[in-house]
Amino acid sequence: MKTLYVSDLDGTLLNDSAELSEYTRKTLNRLTASGLNFTIATARTAYTVPTVLEGLDLRLPAILNNGVMLFDLAARTFSNVKYIHPTAVNAALSAIRRYNLTALLYSADGAEQAVYYEPALENAAMKEFREVRFTRYGKKFTPVDRLETLSSDRVFYLSLLDAYPRLAPLYEEIRHPGTLSSAFYRNTYTENSWLLEIFSAEASKANAALELKKLGGFDRITAFGDNLNDLPLFGAADECLAVANAQEAVRAAADYVIDANTSDGVARWLEKFFQNQH
């Protein structure tokens, strides 16, 4: 049986400093050289993933933006992008305004991506997020007065960061099946803040993983995760493993609970599994 192994990043494969440990990097590279078919599925973007995964021999496309696109780490190119229909972009922005919120808007034109924000409307959590991404990864953000002034063509992601009570009503409005899909989950690194990410209904970690499964001729998917946005991936997997630090709902959905992200849980499980196979 040819298995595709797919792991979330933050809170799962990465430690609490948002880094790959040396042990995890070396172990995955050694196992990949021996035939492990491994990739990642993350809410992160093409701006930060190359830095986070530096030194990792990732030979399969990575799944980015909660399944919106596939990313070739070596070539630094993205493909299979699921854009939001322009009408749905406008509807999402209208809903965001009704709740007095703002968002980061991601768009792509050819091989270039851009991220826009509204300086006058952003809260402290979003400002901190933006500053960390710029300082640590060189991620650039373009200020605009109003997101509505931008073209709604080629938009693939809207990301909001705020307190749960502020975001929950918007999530309840847009969560029902339609032209939009969303992920709503606690921020791994900032206490008392949640992320609400809005994207095409065609996109999900599950759909992207199944797409890779078909492209690579894999028979099975084994998935690793920790947060609520990993539950769709678990739904597409034949075997689900939650790290010990995972959200309660994720642990409940898993077939097995493994060591925490701070103990290299994913790499240690894979190493032990492959040792038993040979």
Tab-separated table of C-alpha atoms in Angstrom:
chain	number	residue	atom	x	y	z
A	1	MET	CA	0.000	0.000	0.000
A	2	LYS	CA	1.411	3.363	-1.059
A	3	THR	CA	0.709	5.916	1.675
A	4	LEU	CA	0.741	9.718	1.554
A	5	TYR	CA	1.664	11.259	4.921
A	6	VAL	CA	0.309	14.786	5.461
A	7	SER	CA	1.074	16.920	8.506
A	8	ASP	CA	-0.158	20.273	9.696
A	9	LEU	CA	2.586	22.760	10.636
A	10	ASP	CA	1.823	25.106	13.552
A	11	GLY	CA	1.147	23.204	16.746
A	12	THR	CA	1.830	19.871	15.033
A	13	LEU	CA	5.115	19.589	13.140
A	14	LEU	CA	6.554	22.891	14.408
A	15	ASN	CA	7.548	23.519	18.016
A	16	ASP	CA	6.151	26.359	20.105
A	17	SER	CA	8.707	28.742	18.585
A	18	ALA	CA	7.176	28.066	15.153
A	19	GLU	CA	10.289	26.208	14.053
A	20	LEU	CA	11.278	22.740	12.916
A	21	SER	CA	13.518	21.124	15.486
A	22	GLU	CA	16.829	19.783	14.245
A	23	TYR	CA	15.681	16.279	15.180
A	24	THR	CA	12.474	16.571	13.137
A	25	ARG	CA	14.296	18.010	10.127
A	26	LYS	CA	16.998	15.331	10.098
A	27	THR	CA	14.550	12.498	10.761
A	28	LEU	CA	12.175	13.527	7.985
A	29	ASN	CA	15.025	13.991	5.512
A	30	ARG	CA	16.421	10.547	6.340
A	31	LEU	CA	13.015	8.895	6.031
A	32	THR	CA	12.259	10.756	2.790
A	33	ALA	CA	15.538	9.501	1.326
A	34	SER	CA	14.379	5.992	2.285
A	35	GLY	CA	11.029	6.364	0.511
A	36	LEU	CA	8.704	8.298	2.840
A	37	ASN	CA	6.027	10.210	0.886
A	38	PHE	CA	5.565	13.232	3.113
A	39	THR	CA	4.125	16.715	2.754
A	40	ILE	CA	2.440	19.414	4.807
A	41	ALA	CA	-1.012	21.020	4.853
A	42	THR	CA	-1.110	24.408	6.510
A	43	ALA	CA	-2.983	27.688	6.755
A	44	ARG	CA	0.360	29.394	6.150
A	45	THR	CA	1.183	31.085	2.859
A	46	ALA	CA	3.931	30.970	0.257
A	47	TYR	CA	5.551	33.927	2.042
A	48	THR	CA	6.445	32.081	5.250
A	49	VAL	CA	6.591	28.363	4.424
A	50	PRO	CA	10.002	28.427	2.657
A	51	THR	CA	11.634	29.996	5.734
A	52	VAL	CA	9.866	27.691	8.187
A	53	LEU	CA	10.808	24.586	6.187
A	54	GLU	CA	14.340	25.634	5.300
A	55	GLY	CA	16.577	22.575	5.069
A	56	LEU	CA	13.674	20.135	4.757
A	57	ASP	CA	13.772	17.867	1.701
A	58	LEU	CA	10.094	18.184	0.812
A	59	ARG	CA	9.689	16.477	-2.547
A	60	LEU	CA	5.911	16.581	-2.829
A	61	PRO	CA	3.853	19.751	-3.281
A	62	ALA	CA	2.861	21.478	-0.037
A	63	ILE	CA	-0.770	22.360	0.649
A	64	LEU	CA	-1.066	26.049	1.580
A	65	ASN	CA	-3.787	28.461	2.748
A	66	ASN	CA	-5.995	25.662	4.123
A	67	GLY	CA	-6.016	23.922	0.757
A	68	VAL	CA	-6.334	26.904	-1.562
A	69	MET	CA	-3.182	26.022	-3.515
A	70	LEU	CA	-0.313	23.590	-4.000
A	71	PHE	CA	3.230	24.893	-3.608
A	72	ASP	CA	6.489	23.523	-5.012
A	73	LEU	CA	9.001	24.332	-2.280
A	74	ALA	CA	12.103	23.862	-4.464
A	75	ALA	CA	10.848	25.918	-7.417
A	76	ARG	CA	8.932	28.413	-5.217
A	77	THR	CA	5.926	28.182	-7.539
A	78	PHE	CA	2.252	27.665	-6.759
A	79	SER	CA	-0.431	25.864	-8.757
A	80	ASN	CA	-4.003	24.547	-8.615
A	81	VAL	CA	-5.177	27.824	-7.046
A	82	LYS	CA	-8.835	27.920	-6.029
A	83	TYR	CA	-9.846	31.566	-6.463
A	84	ILE	CA	-12.920	33.047	-4.808
A	85	HIS	CA	-15.581	34.081	-7.318
A	86	PRO	CA	-15.654	37.899	-7.535
A	87	THR	CA	-19.318	38.006	-6.478
A	88	ALA	CA	-18.458	35.969	-3.381
A	89	VAL	CA	-15.526	38.276	-2.594
A	90	ASN	CA	-17.871	41.267	-2.603
A	91	ALA	CA	-20.421	39.409	-0.481
A	92	ALA	CA	-17.731	38.445	2.052
A	93	LEU	CA	-16.485	42.031	2.309
A	94	SER	CA	-20.045	43.268	2.814
A	95	ALA	CA	-20.526	40.770	5.644
A	96	ILE	CA	-17.216	41.786	7.209
A	97	ARG	CA	-18.368	45.419	7.198
A	98	ARG	CA	-21.693	44.577	8.821
A	99	TYR	CA	-19.781	43.318	11.863
A	100	ASN	CA	-17.357	46.276	11.886
A	101	LEU	CA	-14.384	44.042	11.109
A	102	THR	CA	-11.445	44.148	8.728
A	103	ALA	CA	-9.355	41.504	6.981
A	104	LEU	CA	-6.135	40.783	5.196
A	105	LEU	CA	-6.923	40.269	1.507
A	106	TYR	CA	-4.714	37.933	-0.544
A	107	SER	CA	-4.651	38.020	-4.335
A	108	ALA	CA	-2.459	36.586	-7.077
A	109	ASP	CA	-1.549	37.757	-10.557
A	110	GLY	CA	0.509	35.249	-12.483
A	111	ALA	CA	3.438	34.208	-10.298
A	112	GLU	CA	3.056	37.179	-7.954
A	113	GLN	CA	1.017	37.316	-4.759
A	114	ALA	CA	0.002	40.399	-2.798
A	115	VAL	CA	-1.507	41.013	0.645
A	116	TYR	CA	-3.521	44.123	1.442
A	117	TYR	CA	-4.636	45.593	4.778
A	118	GLU	CA	-6.473	48.618	6.133
A	119	PRO	CA	-4.215	50.449	8.642
A	120	ALA	CA	-7.024	52.564	10.066
A	121	LEU	CA	-9.153	49.531	10.916
A	122	GLU	CA	-6.714	46.862	12.075
A	123	ASN	CA	-6.710	45.801	15.721
A	124	ALA	CA	-3.690	45.152	17.944
A	125	ALA	CA	-3.639	41.413	17.214
A	126	MET	CA	-3.620	41.936	13.455
A	127	LYS	CA	-0.941	44.592	13.728
A	128	GLU	CA	1.248	42.255	15.791
A	129	PHE	CA	0.643	39.421	13.292
A	130	ARG	CA	1.643	41.673	10.401
A	131	GLU	CA	4.768	42.980	12.148
A	132	VAL	CA	5.965	39.489	13.106
A	133	ARG	CA	5.444	38.216	9.564
A	134	PHE	CA	7.386	41.148	8.120
A	135	THR	CA	10.251	41.021	10.642
A	136	ARG	CA	10.664	37.268	10.704
A	137	TYR	CA	9.843	36.294	7.128
A	138	GLY	CA	10.045	39.477	5.075
A	139	LYS	CA	6.360	39.182	4.203
A	140	LYS	CA	5.152	42.411	2.610
A	141	PHE	CA	1.759	43.994	3.218
A	142	THR	CA	0.303	46.784	1.095
A	143	PRO	CA	-1.845	49.419	2.870
A	144	VAL	CA	-5.116	50.545	1.297
A	145	ASP	CA	-7.895	52.802	2.549
A	146	ARG	CA	-10.646	50.315	1.711
A	147	LEU	CA	-10.391	46.720	0.494
A	148	GLU	CA	-13.458	47.342	-1.676
A	149	THR	CA	-11.371	49.574	-3.954
A	150	LEU	CA	-9.295	46.570	-5.052
A	151	SER	CA	-10.206	44.288	-7.926
A	152	SER	CA	-12.216	41.276	-6.777
A	153	ASP	CA	-10.643	39.154	-9.528
A	154	ARG	CA	-7.876	36.743	-8.500
A	155	VAL	CA	-8.637	36.991	-4.759
A	156	PHE	CA	-8.008	33.674	-3.033
A	157	TYR	CA	-8.065	34.389	0.727
A	158	LEU	CA	-9.445	36.685	3.390
A	159	SER	CA	-7.966	36.379	6.878
A	160	LEU	CA	-9.330	37.914	10.092
A	161	LEU	CA	-7.732	37.879	13.529
A	162	ASP	CA	-9.743	38.992	16.554
A	163	ALA	CA	-11.400	37.847	19.771
A	164	TYR	CA	-13.815	34.911	19.557
A	165	PRO	CA	-16.952	36.950	20.393
A	166	ARG	CA	-16.124	39.425	17.630
A	167	LEU	CA	-15.607	36.802	14.913
A	168	ALA	CA	-18.171	34.152	15.856
A	169	PRO	CA	-21.271	35.968	14.470
A	170	LEU	CA	-19.570	36.453	11.084
A	171	TYR	CA	-18.504	32.818	11.051
A	172	GLU	CA	-22.069	31.684	11.761
A	173	GLU	CA	-23.281	33.763	8.817
A	174	ILE	CA	-20.806	32.454	6.252
A	175	ARG	CA	-20.201	28.892	7.465
A	176	HIS	CA	-23.119	27.323	5.608
A	177	PRO	CA	-22.356	25.589	2.276
A	178	GLY	CA	-22.292	27.899	-0.712
A	179	THR	CA	-19.656	29.712	-2.758
A	180	LEU	CA	-17.468	30.296	0.315
A	181	SER	CA	-15.730	28.039	2.784
A	182	SER	CA	-14.052	29.030	6.031
A	183	ALA	CA	-11.840	27.900	8.891
A	184	PHE	CA	-12.392	29.259	12.399
A	185	TYR	CA	-9.925	28.266	15.096
A	186	ARG	CA	-7.871	29.461	18.030
A	187	ASN	CA	-4.566	31.190	17.263
A	188	THR	CA	-1.745	28.856	18.294
A	189	TYR	CA	0.587	31.641	19.420
A	190	THR	CA	-1.555	34.502	20.747
A	191	GLU	CA	-3.776	34.035	23.770
A	192	ASN	CA	-7.435	35.038	23.461
A	193	SER	CA	-7.341	35.519	19.696
A	194	TRP	CA	-8.961	33.473	16.958
A	195	LEU	CA	-8.452	33.226	13.216
A	196	LEU	CA	-11.276	33.283	10.703
A	197	GLU	CA	-10.099	32.485	7.198
A	198	ILE	CA	-12.413	32.709	4.194
A	199	PHE	CA	-11.761	31.031	0.849
A	200	SER	CA	-13.403	29.275	-2.075
A	201	ALA	CA	-15.853	26.471	-1.338
A	202	GLU	CA	-13.744	24.335	-3.692
A	203	ALA	CA	-10.759	24.614	-1.359
A	204	SER	CA	-10.005	22.598	1.787
A	205	LYS	CA	-7.127	20.658	3.243
A	206	ALA	CA	-9.193	17.558	2.488
A	207	ASN	CA	-9.718	18.349	-1.208
A	208	ALA	CA	-6.072	19.258	-1.712
A	209	ALA	CA	-4.890	16.065	0.009
A	210	LEU	CA	-7.220	13.968	-2.146
A	211	GLU	CA	-5.911	15.815	-5.198
A	212	LEU	CA	-2.340	14.908	-4.228
A	213	LYS	CA	-3.420	11.343	-3.516
A	214	LYS	CA	-4.755	11.043	-7.062
A	215	LEU	CA	-1.797	12.811	-8.684
A	216	GLY	CA	0.725	10.598	-6.893
A	217	GLY	CA	-1.188	7.351	-7.238
A	218	PHE	CA	-1.364	6.845	-3.474
A	219	ASP	CA	-3.636	4.265	-1.889
A	220	ARG	CA	-4.010	5.781	1.564
A	221	ILE	CA	-3.618	9.054	3.495
A	222	THR	CA	-2.239	9.309	7.032
A	223	ALA	CA	-2.827	12.749	8.559
A	224	PHE	CA	-1.378	14.583	11.573
A	225	GLY	CA	-3.005	17.627	13.184
A	226	ASP	CA	-3.755	19.687	16.273
A	227	ASN	CA	-6.332	22.379	15.538
A	228	LEU	CA	-9.908	22.683	14.320
A	229	ASN	CA	-8.853	23.517	10.758
A	230	ASP	CA	-7.265	20.046	10.582
A	231	LEU	CA	-10.616	18.274	10.987
A	232	PRO	CA	-11.424	18.433	7.239
A	233	LEU	CA	-8.057	16.783	6.553
A	234	PHE	CA	-8.905	14.078	9.075
A	235	GLY	CA	-12.154	13.521	7.190
A	236	ALA	CA	-10.227	12.655	4.025
A	237	ALA	CA	-7.617	10.488	5.743
A	238	ASP	CA	-7.582	6.741	6.292
A	239	GLU	CA	-5.585	7.163	9.500
A	240	CYS	CA	-5.668	10.219	11.774
A	241	LEU	CA	-3.128	11.103	14.439
A	242	ALA	CA	-3.453	14.019	16.850
A	243	VAL	CA	-0.512	15.385	18.804
A	244	ALA	CA	-0.969	15.376	22.588
A	245	ASN	CA	-1.363	19.169	22.661
A	246	ALA	CA	-4.212	19.098	20.118
A	247	GLN	CA	-7.610	20.656	20.704
A	248	GLU	CA	-10.043	18.289	22.426
A	249	ALA	CA	-12.210	17.919	19.308
A	250	VAL	CA	-9.161	16.954	17.244
A	251	ARG	CA	-8.028	14.349	19.770
A	252	ALA	CA	-11.553	12.934	19.796
A	253	ALA	CA	-11.555	12.624	15.985
A	254	ALA	CA	-8.133	10.917	15.869
A	255	ASP	CA	-7.420	7.206	15.677
A	256	TYR	CA	-4.341	7.714	17.843
A	257	VAL	CA	-2.853	10.440	20.039
A	258	ILE	CA	0.919	10.762	19.748
A	259	ASP	CA	3.596	12.828	21.511
A	260	ALA	CA	3.197	16.619	21.590
A	261	ASN	CA	4.642	18.997	19.025
A	262	THR	CA	7.279	20.069	21.563
A	263	SER	CA	8.435	16.431	21.782
A	264	ASP	CA	8.776	15.932	17.995
A	265	GLY	CA	5.669	13.763	18.049
A	266	VAL	CA	5.195	13.471	14.276
A	267	ALA	CA	8.838	12.664	13.482
A	268	ARG	CA	9.144	10.201	16.362
A	269	TRP	CA	5.983	8.355	15.319
A	270	LEU	CA	7.127	8.155	11.697
A	271	GLU	CA	10.581	6.970	12.722
A	272	LYS	CA	9.153	4.234	14.941
A	273	PHE	CA	6.591	3.209	12.324
A	274	PHE	CA	9.188	2.873	9.567
A	275	GLN	CA	11.558	0.974	11.847
A	276	ASN	CA	8.797	-1.540	12.486
A	277	GLN	CA	8.126	-1.833	8.762
A	278	HIS	CA	11.695	-2.775	7.916
